[in-house]
Short mmCIF file of C-alpha atoms and ligand atoms in Angstrom, two decimals:
data_model
loop_
_atom_site.label_atom_id
_atom_site.label_comp_id
_atom_site.label_asym_id
_atom_site.label_seq_id
_atom_site.Cartn_x
_atom_site.Cartn_y
_atom_site.Cartn_z
CA UNK A 235 92.99 333.02 143.87
CA UNK A 236 94.42 334.72 146.96
CA UNK A 237 93.13 338.14 147.92
CA UNK A 238 96.49 339.66 147.07
CA UNK A 239 97.91 338.10 143.92
CA UNK A 240 101.64 337.42 143.62
CA UNK A 241 103.49 337.10 140.33
CA UNK A 242 106.96 335.80 139.51
CA UNK A 243 108.22 337.16 136.20
CA UNK A 244 111.44 335.57 135.02
CA UNK A 245 113.83 337.96 133.29
CA UNK A 246 112.01 341.11 134.38
CA UNK A 247 114.94 343.50 134.76
CA UNK A 248 114.54 344.62 131.14
CA UNK A 249 112.31 344.53 128.07
CA UNK A 250 108.98 342.68 128.02
CA UNK A 251 109.48 341.32 131.55
CA UNK A 252 110.10 344.79 132.99
CA UNK A 253 107.02 346.22 131.23
CA UNK A 254 104.99 343.32 132.61
CA UNK A 255 106.29 343.90 136.15
CA UNK A 256 105.15 347.53 136.00
CA UNK A 257 101.72 346.57 134.62
CA UNK A 258 101.08 343.80 137.18
CA UNK A 259 102.10 346.22 139.94
CA UNK A 260 99.64 348.83 138.68
CA UNK A 261 96.93 346.17 139.00
CA UNK A 262 97.80 345.38 142.64
CA UNK A 263 100.02 342.31 142.25
CA UNK A 264 102.99 341.73 144.53
CA UNK A 265 105.91 341.20 142.13
CA UNK A 266 109.06 339.10 142.17
CA UNK A 267 111.54 340.56 139.71
CA UNK A 268 113.99 337.89 138.60
CA UNK A 269 117.18 338.86 136.81
CA UNK A 270 120.39 337.22 135.66
CA UNK A 271 123.26 339.75 135.72
CA UNK A 272 121.79 343.25 135.67
CA UNK A 273 121.08 344.06 139.34
CA UNK A 274 120.95 347.78 138.64
CA UNK A 275 118.23 347.41 136.00
CA UNK A 276 116.26 345.10 138.33
CA UNK A 277 116.43 347.68 141.13
CA UNK A 278 115.22 350.39 138.79
CA UNK A 279 112.13 348.31 137.85
CA UNK A 280 111.64 347.49 141.56
CA UNK A 281 111.52 351.20 142.41
CA UNK A 282 108.67 351.68 139.89
CA UNK A 283 106.84 348.62 141.22
CA UNK A 284 107.11 349.76 144.85
CA UNK A 285 105.92 353.22 143.84
CA UNK A 286 102.65 351.53 142.82
CA UNK A 287 102.23 350.57 146.47
CA UNK A 288 102.73 346.80 146.17
CA UNK A 289 105.25 344.39 147.66
CA UNK A 290 108.29 343.67 145.53
CA UNK A 291 111.46 341.60 145.77
CA UNK A 292 114.33 341.24 143.32
CA UNK A 293 115.99 337.82 143.05
CA UNK A 294 119.13 337.05 141.09
CA UNK A 295 118.80 333.57 139.61
CA UNK A 296 119.95 331.94 136.39
CA UNK A 297 116.76 330.10 135.50
CA UNK A 298 118.66 327.74 133.22
CA UNK A 299 120.02 326.20 136.46
CA UNK A 300 117.68 324.04 138.55
CA UNK A 301 119.37 324.96 141.86
CA UNK A 302 118.99 328.69 141.17
CA UNK A 303 115.35 328.18 140.22
CA UNK A 304 114.59 326.29 143.44
CA UNK A 305 116.16 329.15 145.40
CA UNK A 306 114.08 331.68 143.44
CA UNK A 307 110.77 330.02 144.37
CA UNK A 308 111.81 329.39 147.99
CA UNK A 309 112.65 333.09 148.33
CA UNK A 310 109.21 334.01 147.01
CA UNK A 311 107.54 331.62 149.52
CA UNK A 312 109.49 333.18 152.36
CA UNK A 313 109.49 336.86 151.44
CA UNK A 314 106.44 337.50 149.26
CA UNK A 315 103.73 334.92 149.96
CA UNK A 316 101.55 332.48 148.05
CA UNK A 317 102.32 332.40 144.34
CA UNK A 318 99.32 332.98 142.07
CA UNK A 319 100.94 333.68 138.68
CA UNK A 320 104.13 332.72 136.86
CA UNK A 321 105.29 334.47 133.70
CA UNK A 322 107.98 332.41 131.94
CA UNK A 323 109.57 335.32 130.12
CA UNK A 324 113.36 334.91 130.44
CA UNK A 325 114.85 334.05 127.08
CA UNK A 326 117.92 334.62 124.96
CA UNK A 327 118.91 334.54 121.35
CA UNK A 328 122.47 334.21 120.09
CA UNK A 329 124.33 335.73 117.15
CA UNK A 330 122.55 335.21 113.83
CA UNK A 331 123.80 332.09 112.06
CA UNK A 332 122.85 329.49 109.51
CA UNK A 333 122.72 325.87 110.74
CA UNK A 334 126.25 325.20 109.42
CA UNK A 335 127.63 327.71 111.95
CA UNK A 336 125.91 326.14 114.99
CA UNK A 337 127.50 323.68 117.42
CA UNK A 338 126.02 321.58 120.21
CA UNK A 339 127.17 323.99 122.95
CA UNK A 340 125.25 326.86 121.38
CA UNK A 341 122.11 324.81 120.78
CA UNK A 342 122.18 323.31 124.29
CA UNK A 343 122.65 326.76 125.86
CA UNK A 344 119.58 328.06 124.05
CA UNK A 345 117.43 325.07 124.97
CA UNK A 346 118.57 325.18 128.62
CA UNK A 347 117.80 328.89 128.94
CA UNK A 348 114.62 329.09 126.89
CA UNK A 349 113.01 325.66 127.36
CA UNK A 350 114.39 323.77 130.39
CA UNK A 351 113.92 326.90 132.51
CA UNK A 352 110.27 327.08 131.49
CA UNK A 353 109.69 323.44 132.48
CA UNK A 354 111.41 323.76 135.87
CA UNK A 355 109.83 327.11 136.77
CA UNK A 356 106.41 325.72 135.78
CA UNK A 357 106.99 322.60 137.86
CA UNK A 358 107.74 324.74 140.91
CA UNK A 359 104.66 326.87 140.24
CA UNK A 360 102.36 323.87 139.75
CA UNK A 361 103.62 322.35 143.04
CA UNK A 362 102.48 325.48 144.82
CA UNK A 363 99.28 326.26 142.89
CA UNK A 364 97.68 322.88 142.23
CA UNK A 365 94.37 322.34 144.02
CA UNK A 366 95.26 318.62 143.95
CA UNK A 367 97.98 319.33 146.49
CA UNK A 368 96.15 321.91 148.61
CA UNK A 369 96.98 325.01 146.52
CA UNK A 370 94.55 327.72 145.47
CA UNK A 371 95.09 327.47 141.70
CA UNK A 372 96.78 330.04 139.52
CA UNK A 373 97.92 330.99 136.05
CA UNK A 374 101.05 330.52 133.97
CA UNK A 375 101.90 332.59 130.89
CA UNK A 376 104.70 331.48 128.58
CA UNK A 377 106.49 333.98 126.34
CA UNK A 378 107.05 332.28 123.00
CA UNK A 379 107.81 334.06 119.70
CA UNK A 380 106.34 334.33 116.22
CA UNK A 381 109.69 332.79 115.26
CA UNK A 382 108.12 329.47 116.33
CA UNK A 383 105.82 329.75 113.31
CA UNK A 384 108.20 331.50 110.87
CA UNK A 385 111.23 329.25 111.59
CA UNK A 386 113.77 332.13 111.30
CA UNK A 387 115.83 330.67 108.42
CA UNK A 388 119.39 332.04 108.00
CA UNK A 389 119.19 333.82 111.36
CA UNK A 390 118.30 331.59 114.29
CA UNK A 391 116.46 328.36 113.59
CA UNK A 392 117.72 327.18 117.00
CA UNK A 393 115.99 330.03 118.82
CA UNK A 394 112.84 329.51 116.74
CA UNK A 395 112.82 325.81 117.65
CA UNK A 396 113.06 326.61 121.37
CA UNK A 397 109.91 328.70 120.98
CA UNK A 398 108.18 325.87 119.08
CA UNK A 399 108.93 323.69 122.11
CA UNK A 400 107.38 326.32 124.38
CA UNK A 401 104.18 326.31 122.31
CA UNK A 402 103.89 322.52 122.58
CA UNK A 403 104.58 322.68 126.31
CA UNK A 404 101.93 325.38 126.79
CA UNK A 405 99.33 323.10 125.23
CA UNK A 406 100.44 319.94 127.05
CA UNK A 407 100.77 321.47 130.50
CA UNK A 408 97.46 323.32 130.13
CA UNK A 409 95.65 320.02 129.55
CA UNK A 410 97.61 318.29 132.30
CA UNK A 411 96.60 320.78 135.00
CA UNK A 412 93.23 322.04 133.71
CA UNK A 413 91.45 320.09 136.45
CA UNK A 414 93.75 321.48 139.17
CA UNK A 415 92.75 325.15 139.05
CA UNK A 416 95.66 326.20 136.85
CA UNK A 417 95.37 327.85 133.42
CA UNK A 418 98.40 327.88 131.10
CA UNK A 419 98.59 330.15 128.06
CA UNK A 420 101.20 331.89 125.93
CA UNK A 421 102.01 334.87 123.75
CA UNK A 422 103.94 334.92 120.46
CA UNK A 423 105.47 338.40 120.05
CA UNK A 424 106.84 339.54 116.71
CA UNK A 425 109.54 342.21 116.39
CA UNK A 426 109.47 344.10 119.68
CA UNK A 427 111.61 347.09 120.57
CA UNK A 428 113.94 345.71 123.27
CA UNK A 429 117.70 345.20 123.55
CA UNK A 430 117.48 341.46 122.75
CA UNK A 431 118.21 342.18 119.07
CA UNK A 432 121.70 343.44 119.93
CA UNK A 433 122.43 339.96 121.34
CA UNK A 434 121.53 338.54 117.93
CA UNK A 435 124.09 340.91 116.40
CA UNK A 436 121.53 343.31 114.94
CA UNK A 437 120.73 346.23 117.28
CA UNK A 438 118.85 348.03 114.47
CA UNK A 439 116.54 345.08 113.68
CA UNK A 440 113.34 346.84 114.74
CA UNK A 441 114.15 349.83 112.52
CA UNK A 442 115.08 347.58 109.58
CA UNK A 443 112.15 345.18 109.73
CA UNK A 444 109.44 347.23 111.48
CA UNK A 445 108.24 348.85 108.22
CA UNK A 446 107.86 345.40 106.58
CA UNK A 447 105.33 344.26 109.21
CA UNK A 448 101.68 344.56 107.98
CA UNK A 449 100.95 347.10 110.76
CA UNK A 450 104.01 349.05 109.55
CA UNK A 451 106.11 349.08 112.74
CA UNK A 452 107.72 347.03 115.47
CA UNK A 453 105.80 346.50 118.70
CA UNK A 454 106.50 347.79 122.20
CA UNK A 455 107.18 345.81 125.35
CA UNK A 456 104.10 347.44 126.87
CA UNK A 457 101.86 346.07 124.10
CA UNK A 458 103.05 342.54 124.88
CA UNK A 459 102.67 343.08 128.62
CA UNK A 460 98.97 343.92 128.11
CA UNK A 461 98.28 340.48 126.63
CA UNK A 462 100.40 338.72 129.23
CA UNK A 463 98.43 340.47 131.95
CA UNK A 464 95.10 339.58 130.34
CA UNK A 465 96.05 335.91 130.10
CA UNK A 466 97.23 335.91 133.72
CA UNK A 467 94.15 337.64 135.08
CA UNK A 468 90.61 336.41 135.72
CA UNK A 469 89.52 338.39 132.63
CA UNK A 470 90.67 335.41 130.53
CA UNK A 471 88.96 332.87 132.79
CA UNK A 472 87.84 330.58 129.91
CA UNK A 473 91.21 330.51 128.11
CA UNK A 474 93.68 327.72 128.60
CA UNK A 475 96.16 326.02 126.29
CA UNK A 476 96.08 328.90 123.82
CA UNK A 477 98.86 331.12 122.48
CA UNK A 478 98.11 334.60 121.14
CA UNK A 479 100.04 336.04 118.16
CA UNK A 480 101.17 339.63 118.84
CA UNK A 481 103.17 340.24 115.70
CA UNK A 482 101.48 343.09 113.88
CA UNK A 483 99.89 340.70 111.39
CA UNK A 484 103.08 338.97 110.33
P1 NAP B 1444 115.71 341.38 126.81
O1 NAP B 1444 115.32 342.81 126.70
O2 NAP B 1444 117.00 340.90 126.25
O3 NAP B 1444 115.63 340.97 128.37
C1 NAP B 1444 115.95 339.67 128.72
C2 NAP B 1444 115.65 339.47 130.20
O4 NAP B 1444 115.89 338.10 130.52
C3 NAP B 1444 116.56 340.30 131.09
O5 NAP B 1444 115.80 340.70 132.21
C4 NAP B 1444 117.64 339.30 131.49
O6 NAP B 1444 118.25 339.59 132.75
C5 NAP B 1444 116.82 338.03 131.58
N1 NAP B 1444 117.60 336.79 131.44
C6 NAP B 1444 118.39 336.40 130.42
N2 NAP B 1444 118.92 335.19 130.67
C7 NAP B 1444 118.45 334.82 131.89
C8 NAP B 1444 118.67 333.70 132.72
N3 NAP B 1444 119.46 332.69 132.35
N4 NAP B 1444 118.04 333.66 133.93
C9 NAP B 1444 117.24 334.68 134.33
N5 NAP B 1444 117.00 335.76 133.59
C10 NAP B 1444 117.61 335.83 132.38
O7 NAP B 1444 114.59 340.42 126.17
P2 NAP B 1444 113.08 340.72 125.67
O8 NAP B 1444 113.16 341.16 124.26
O9 NAP B 1444 112.34 341.49 126.66
O10 NAP B 1444 112.55 339.23 125.62
C11 NAP B 1444 111.76 338.65 126.65
C12 NAP B 1444 111.14 337.37 126.11
O11 NAP B 1444 110.38 337.70 124.95
C13 NAP B 1444 112.16 336.33 125.67
O12 NAP B 1444 111.68 335.04 125.99
C14 NAP B 1444 112.21 336.49 124.15
O13 NAP B 1444 112.60 335.30 123.50
C15 NAP B 1444 110.77 336.85 123.88
N6 NAP B 1444 110.56 337.54 122.59
C16 NAP B 1444 111.12 338.77 122.37
C17 NAP B 1444 110.90 339.38 121.14
C18 NAP B 1444 111.50 340.71 120.80
O14 NAP B 1444 111.44 341.10 119.61
N7 NAP B 1444 112.05 341.46 121.73
C19 NAP B 1444 110.13 338.73 120.16
C20 NAP B 1444 109.58 337.50 120.44
C21 NAP B 1444 109.80 336.92 121.67
P3 NAP B 1444 119.52 340.60 132.89
O15 NAP B 1444 118.98 342.01 132.68
O16 NAP B 1444 120.00 340.39 134.29
O17 NAP B 1444 120.51 340.22 131.85
#
């Protein structure tokens, strides 16, 4: 890897992505904070990152759009330097619904944002990192969900299925690029205290379900960031194609 590692974290203006940006910065990484709509939140994370003494840029890009994603990576090339790590974190869920309430527009929106984005961002990262094309190698960490295993019946089977796709992609891409200096791994968070639950129509989800988790509480964004960082760093040098459950035992 380069002397000064550079990470792109998609969707890092809030939640797990923001906690990851702060942690990577504390470990000396230059950070690209990607956001969708919330420029103010992105700037607030950027202030914390810069306070750690590392380079930082914020880039607005809707990663469900290929053109925006290309612009995101070109901006990093130009303004930050050689990419060493990608965290595919951006993701959405939509209002809780049984299958009978879902239409193709909803399902396609989820797959575009949660899955297609992960493929296209990873493609751009592999182009830059692969030792087969003159790169220095690198790491990719995909943020899945324990929903991929649980299926999320009556709430969001569509969201759960996007995360199942991420898990399969993590495995497949890891094997595809294992000989090119790139490791690909993932995390499967459980119920984590972020604002994503309000988008599902249940802002109090962590309070409602936290006590039912074997460890007796919801998790924090910082607890997920620790595992993301470990998988991205040389500390996990013999791990590839694996996804870690971070769901309090659920
Ligand atoms: P969050 O608090 O809702 O934050 C979502 C982030 O993604 C924001 O920074 C948002 O940007 C960004 N984003 C949304 N759509 C985007 C798009 N099209 N392009 C670029 N950025 C986009 O979410 P979170 O809870 O931290 O979740 C992060 C990841 O963890 C997601 O993949 C989620 O599925 C996964 N996860 C979360 C939980 C949980 O309980 N929280 C559990 C399992 C898995 P703006 O601020 O600009 O809107």
